[in-house]
Amino acid sequence: MAVLRLFLLFLTAPVLVAQAVRVRRATPRLPGATGPIEGALGTGRPLRLTVIGESTVDGVGAATHADALTGQLAVGLASAYPDREVRWHALGITGASARVVLDELVPRVRAADIVVVVLGVNDTLELHSAARYRRDLLAIIVEVRRRIGDVPVVLAGVPPLASFPSLPRPLRDVLGARSVALDRAARTLTRLPGVTHIPLVPGLLRPGMFAADRFHPGPDGYRAWAAALSEGLPIVTDGRHPGEVTRPS
């Protein structure tokens, strides 16, 4: 079967390349979110949340970071901990792979009580192997902990590119399969103490939840994704690390 898949991929390669070029040319280039990349919600003992990653952490598709993934994650944590002041910090680079995040963003991470890593789309688009992606994620975890201590780390599931409305078939199917493979590799890192994986369930981001480029989440998409992630963050923050936080499909 593996040989057959490689043969079929070889046959469809010209179509995939042509589709990729058309998508790149036709997709609007949206800016990252504006406004502060950090903020606070609530009062009480501080609960420090750092989110690090690619364009979704940069807030592409939302007007401000408060409306994007990090800000909405902070809302979820503040709801779960009404007696805490949730201090959030978004560190994102549009177009970043895991290696870029390791080199350019991890050195900027400050002391935190929980770190959420949001990556995988650009590694998928760049056709990085699952082994390379896992290796780079592991390096991020190790380096973050070397810098700020034994902080719990949450790996957000790689978004399933098979559900991205901007991608035509068969390109959508090929990239969707690659994103699943990278996400599967990320899940193996939950064998490490204090590392949790929270999947992005296929179908969670419906077509109406995407931004104008039909590739990044819009505000509704960020709220839905943050709500799914927020179900697992209190578990981790309370010192429990189930490895995989499962959600109904």
Coordinates of C-alpha atoms in Angstrom, one line a residue:
M1 CA 0.0 0.0 0.0
A2 CA 2.8 2.4 0.8
V3 CA 4.3 1.9 -2.7
L4 CA 0.9 2.5 -4.3
R5 CA 0.5 5.7 -2.3
L6 CA 3.9 6.9 -3.5
F7 CA 3.0 6.0 -7.1
L8 CA -0.3 7.9 -6.9
L9 CA 1.5 10.9 -5.3
F10 CA 4.0 10.9 -8.2
L11 CA 1.2 10.8 -10.8
T12 CA -0.6 13.7 -9.1
A13 CA 2.5 15.8 -8.4
P14 CA 2.0 18.2 -11.3
V15 CA -1.6 18.9 -10.3
L16 CA -0.6 19.5 -6.7
V17 CA 2.1 21.9 -7.7
A18 CA -0.3 23.8 -10.0
Q19 CA -2.9 24.0 -7.3
A20 CA -0.4 25.1 -4.6
V21 CA 0.7 28.0 -6.9
R22 CA -2.9 29.1 -7.6
V23 CA -3.8 29.0 -3.9
R24 CA -0.7 31.0 -3.0
R25 CA -1.5 33.7 -5.6
A26 CA -5.2 33.8 -4.9
T27 CA -5.1 33.8 -1.1
P28 CA -5.3 37.3 0.5
R29 CA -2.4 38.2 2.8
L30 CA -4.0 39.1 6.0
P31 CA -2.1 41.0 8.7
G32 CA -1.5 39.8 12.2
A33 CA -3.7 41.1 15.1
T34 CA -3.1 44.6 16.3
G35 CA -2.9 45.9 19.8
P36 CA -0.9 44.6 22.8
I37 CA 0.5 41.1 22.7
E38 CA -0.1 40.7 26.5
G39 CA -2.9 41.6 28.9
A40 CA -4.6 40.5 32.1
L41 CA -8.1 39.4 33.1
G42 CA -9.6 39.2 36.6
T43 CA -8.0 39.8 40.0
G44 CA -6.2 37.7 42.5
R45 CA -3.0 35.5 42.5
P46 CA -1.4 35.7 39.1
L47 CA -1.8 32.8 36.6
R48 CA 0.7 33.4 33.8
L49 CA -0.3 32.0 30.4
T50 CA 2.2 32.1 27.5
V51 CA 1.1 31.0 24.0
I52 CA 3.9 30.5 21.4
G53 CA 3.6 29.6 17.7
E54 CA 2.7 30.4 14.2
S55 CA 0.2 32.8 12.5
T56 CA -2.7 31.8 14.7
V57 CA -0.7 33.0 17.7
D58 CA 0.1 36.1 15.7
G59 CA -3.6 36.6 15.5
V60 CA -4.1 36.5 11.7
G61 CA -7.8 36.7 11.0
A62 CA -8.7 38.7 14.1
A63 CA -8.6 42.4 14.7
T64 CA -6.8 42.3 18.1
H65 CA -5.0 39.6 20.2
A66 CA -7.9 39.8 22.7
D67 CA -10.2 38.4 19.9
A68 CA -7.6 35.9 18.7
L69 CA -6.5 32.6 20.1
T70 CA -4.4 33.7 23.1
G71 CA -6.9 36.3 24.3
Q72 CA -9.7 33.8 24.1
L73 CA -7.7 31.2 25.9
A74 CA -7.2 33.7 28.7
V75 CA -11.0 34.2 28.8
G76 CA -11.4 30.5 29.2
L77 CA -8.9 30.3 32.0
A78 CA -10.4 33.3 33.8
S79 CA -13.8 31.7 33.7
A80 CA -12.3 28.5 35.2
Y81 CA -10.3 30.4 37.9
P82 CA -12.5 33.4 39.0
D83 CA -10.2 34.1 41.9
R84 CA -7.0 34.4 39.8
E85 CA -5.6 37.2 37.6
V86 CA -4.8 35.6 34.3
R87 CA -1.9 37.3 32.7
W88 CA -1.5 36.3 29.0
H89 CA 1.3 36.7 26.6
A90 CA 1.2 35.9 22.8
L91 CA 4.4 35.2 20.9
G92 CA 3.7 34.4 17.3
I93 CA 5.3 34.7 13.9
T94 CA 3.2 34.4 10.7
G95 CA 4.7 31.7 8.5
A96 CA 6.8 30.2 11.3
S97 CA 7.8 26.5 11.4
A98 CA 8.7 24.8 14.6
R99 CA 12.4 25.4 13.9
V100 CA 11.8 29.2 13.5
V101 CA 9.8 29.3 16.7
L102 CA 12.7 27.5 18.5
D103 CA 15.3 30.0 17.1
E104 CA 13.4 33.3 17.2
L105 CA 10.6 33.1 19.9
V106 CA 11.7 30.7 22.6
P107 CA 14.5 33.1 23.6
R108 CA 11.7 35.7 24.3
V109 CA 9.7 33.4 26.7
R110 CA 9.3 34.8 30.2
A111 CA 8.4 33.0 33.4
A112 CA 5.0 31.3 33.1
D113 CA 2.7 28.9 34.8
I114 CA 1.6 27.2 31.6
V115 CA 3.0 27.3 28.1
V116 CA 0.8 26.5 25.0
V117 CA 2.5 25.6 21.8
V118 CA 0.5 26.1 18.6
L119 CA 2.3 24.8 15.5
G120 CA 2.1 22.4 12.6
V121 CA 0.4 24.2 9.6
N122 CA 3.6 25.7 8.2
D123 CA 5.6 22.5 8.8
T124 CA 2.8 20.7 6.9
L125 CA 3.0 23.2 4.0
E126 CA 6.8 22.9 3.9
L127 CA 6.4 19.1 3.7
H128 CA 8.5 18.5 6.8
S129 CA 8.7 14.9 7.9
A130 CA 6.9 13.8 11.1
A131 CA 10.2 12.9 12.6
R132 CA 11.6 16.4 12.0
Y133 CA 8.5 18.0 13.4
R134 CA 8.7 15.8 16.5
R135 CA 12.4 16.6 16.9
D136 CA 11.8 20.4 16.7
L137 CA 8.9 20.3 19.1
L138 CA 11.0 18.3 21.6
A139 CA 13.7 20.9 21.3
I140 CA 11.2 23.7 22.0
I141 CA 10.0 21.9 25.2
V142 CA 13.5 21.3 26.4
E143 CA 14.7 24.8 25.7
V144 CA 11.6 26.5 27.2
R145 CA 12.1 24.5 30.4
R146 CA 15.8 25.2 30.4
R147 CA 15.0 28.9 30.4
I148 CA 12.0 29.2 32.8
G149 CA 11.9 25.9 34.7
D150 CA 9.8 22.8 34.7
V151 CA 6.6 24.5 33.4
P152 CA 3.7 22.4 32.1
V153 CA 3.5 22.4 28.3
V154 CA 0.4 22.0 26.2
L155 CA 0.7 21.0 22.6
A156 CA -2.3 22.3 20.6
G157 CA -3.3 19.8 17.9
V158 CA -2.2 20.5 14.4
P159 CA -5.2 22.0 12.5
P160 CA -6.6 19.4 10.0
L161 CA -5.8 21.0 6.7
A162 CA -8.4 18.7 5.1
S163 CA -11.0 21.1 6.4
F164 CA -9.5 24.3 5.1
P165 CA -12.0 25.8 2.5
S166 CA -9.3 27.6 0.6
L167 CA -7.6 24.3 -0.4
P168 CA -8.9 22.5 -3.5
R169 CA -8.8 18.7 -3.9
P170 CA -6.5 16.8 -4.3
L171 CA -4.2 19.3 -2.6
R172 CA -6.5 19.4 0.4
D173 CA -6.4 15.7 0.8
V174 CA -2.6 15.4 0.6
L175 CA -2.0 18.2 3.0
G176 CA -4.7 16.9 5.3
A177 CA -3.0 13.6 5.5
R178 CA 0.3 15.3 6.2
S179 CA -1.2 17.4 9.0
V180 CA -2.6 14.2 10.6
A181 CA 0.8 12.6 10.5
L182 CA 2.5 15.6 12.2
D183 CA -0.2 15.7 14.8
R184 CA 0.3 12.0 15.5
A185 CA 4.0 12.6 16.0
A186 CA 3.3 15.5 18.4
R187 CA 1.1 13.2 20.5
T188 CA 4.1 10.9 21.2
L189 CA 5.7 13.7 23.2
T190 CA 3.1 13.2 25.9
R191 CA 5.3 10.5 27.2
L192 CA 7.3 13.3 28.7
P193 CA 6.3 14.4 32.2
G194 CA 4.1 17.5 32.2
V195 CA 3.4 17.5 28.5
T196 CA -0.2 17.3 27.3
H197 CA -1.7 17.2 23.8
I198 CA -5.2 18.7 23.1
P199 CA -6.4 17.8 19.6
L200 CA -8.3 20.1 17.3
V201 CA -11.2 17.8 16.4
P202 CA -12.0 17.7 12.6
G203 CA -15.2 19.7 11.9
L204 CA -14.7 22.0 14.9
L205 CA -13.8 24.9 12.5
R206 CA -16.7 25.1 10.1
P207 CA -16.5 27.1 6.8
G208 CA -18.3 30.1 8.3
M209 CA -15.6 30.3 11.1
F210 CA -12.8 31.2 8.7
A211 CA -11.4 34.6 8.0
A212 CA -11.6 36.3 4.6
D213 CA -8.6 34.3 3.3
R214 CA -10.5 31.1 4.0
F215 CA -7.3 29.7 5.6
H216 CA -7.0 31.3 9.0
P217 CA -9.7 31.2 11.7
G218 CA -11.8 34.4 12.1
P219 CA -13.0 35.6 15.5
D220 CA -15.7 32.9 15.7
G221 CA -13.1 30.2 14.8
Y222 CA -10.7 31.4 17.4
R223 CA -13.5 31.4 20.0
A224 CA -14.4 27.8 19.1
W225 CA -10.8 26.6 19.1
A226 CA -10.0 28.4 22.4
A227 CA -13.1 26.9 24.0
A228 CA -11.9 23.4 23.0
L229 CA -8.4 24.1 24.4
S230 CA -9.8 25.7 27.5
E231 CA -11.4 22.4 28.5
G232 CA -8.0 20.9 29.0
L233 CA -6.0 23.9 30.4
P234 CA -7.5 23.8 33.9
I235 CA -6.6 20.1 34.1
V236 CA -3.0 20.9 33.3
T237 CA -2.9 24.0 35.5
D238 CA -4.1 21.9 38.5
G239 CA -1.1 19.7 38.1
R240 CA -2.7 16.8 36.2
H241 CA -1.2 15.7 32.9
P242 CA -3.4 13.1 31.2
G243 CA -1.2 13.1 28.1
E244 CA -4.1 13.4 25.7
V245 CA -7.1 15.4 26.5
T246 CA -9.8 13.7 24.5
R247 CA -12.9 15.3 23.2
P248 CA -16.0 13.9 21.6
S249 CA -15.8 14.0 17.8

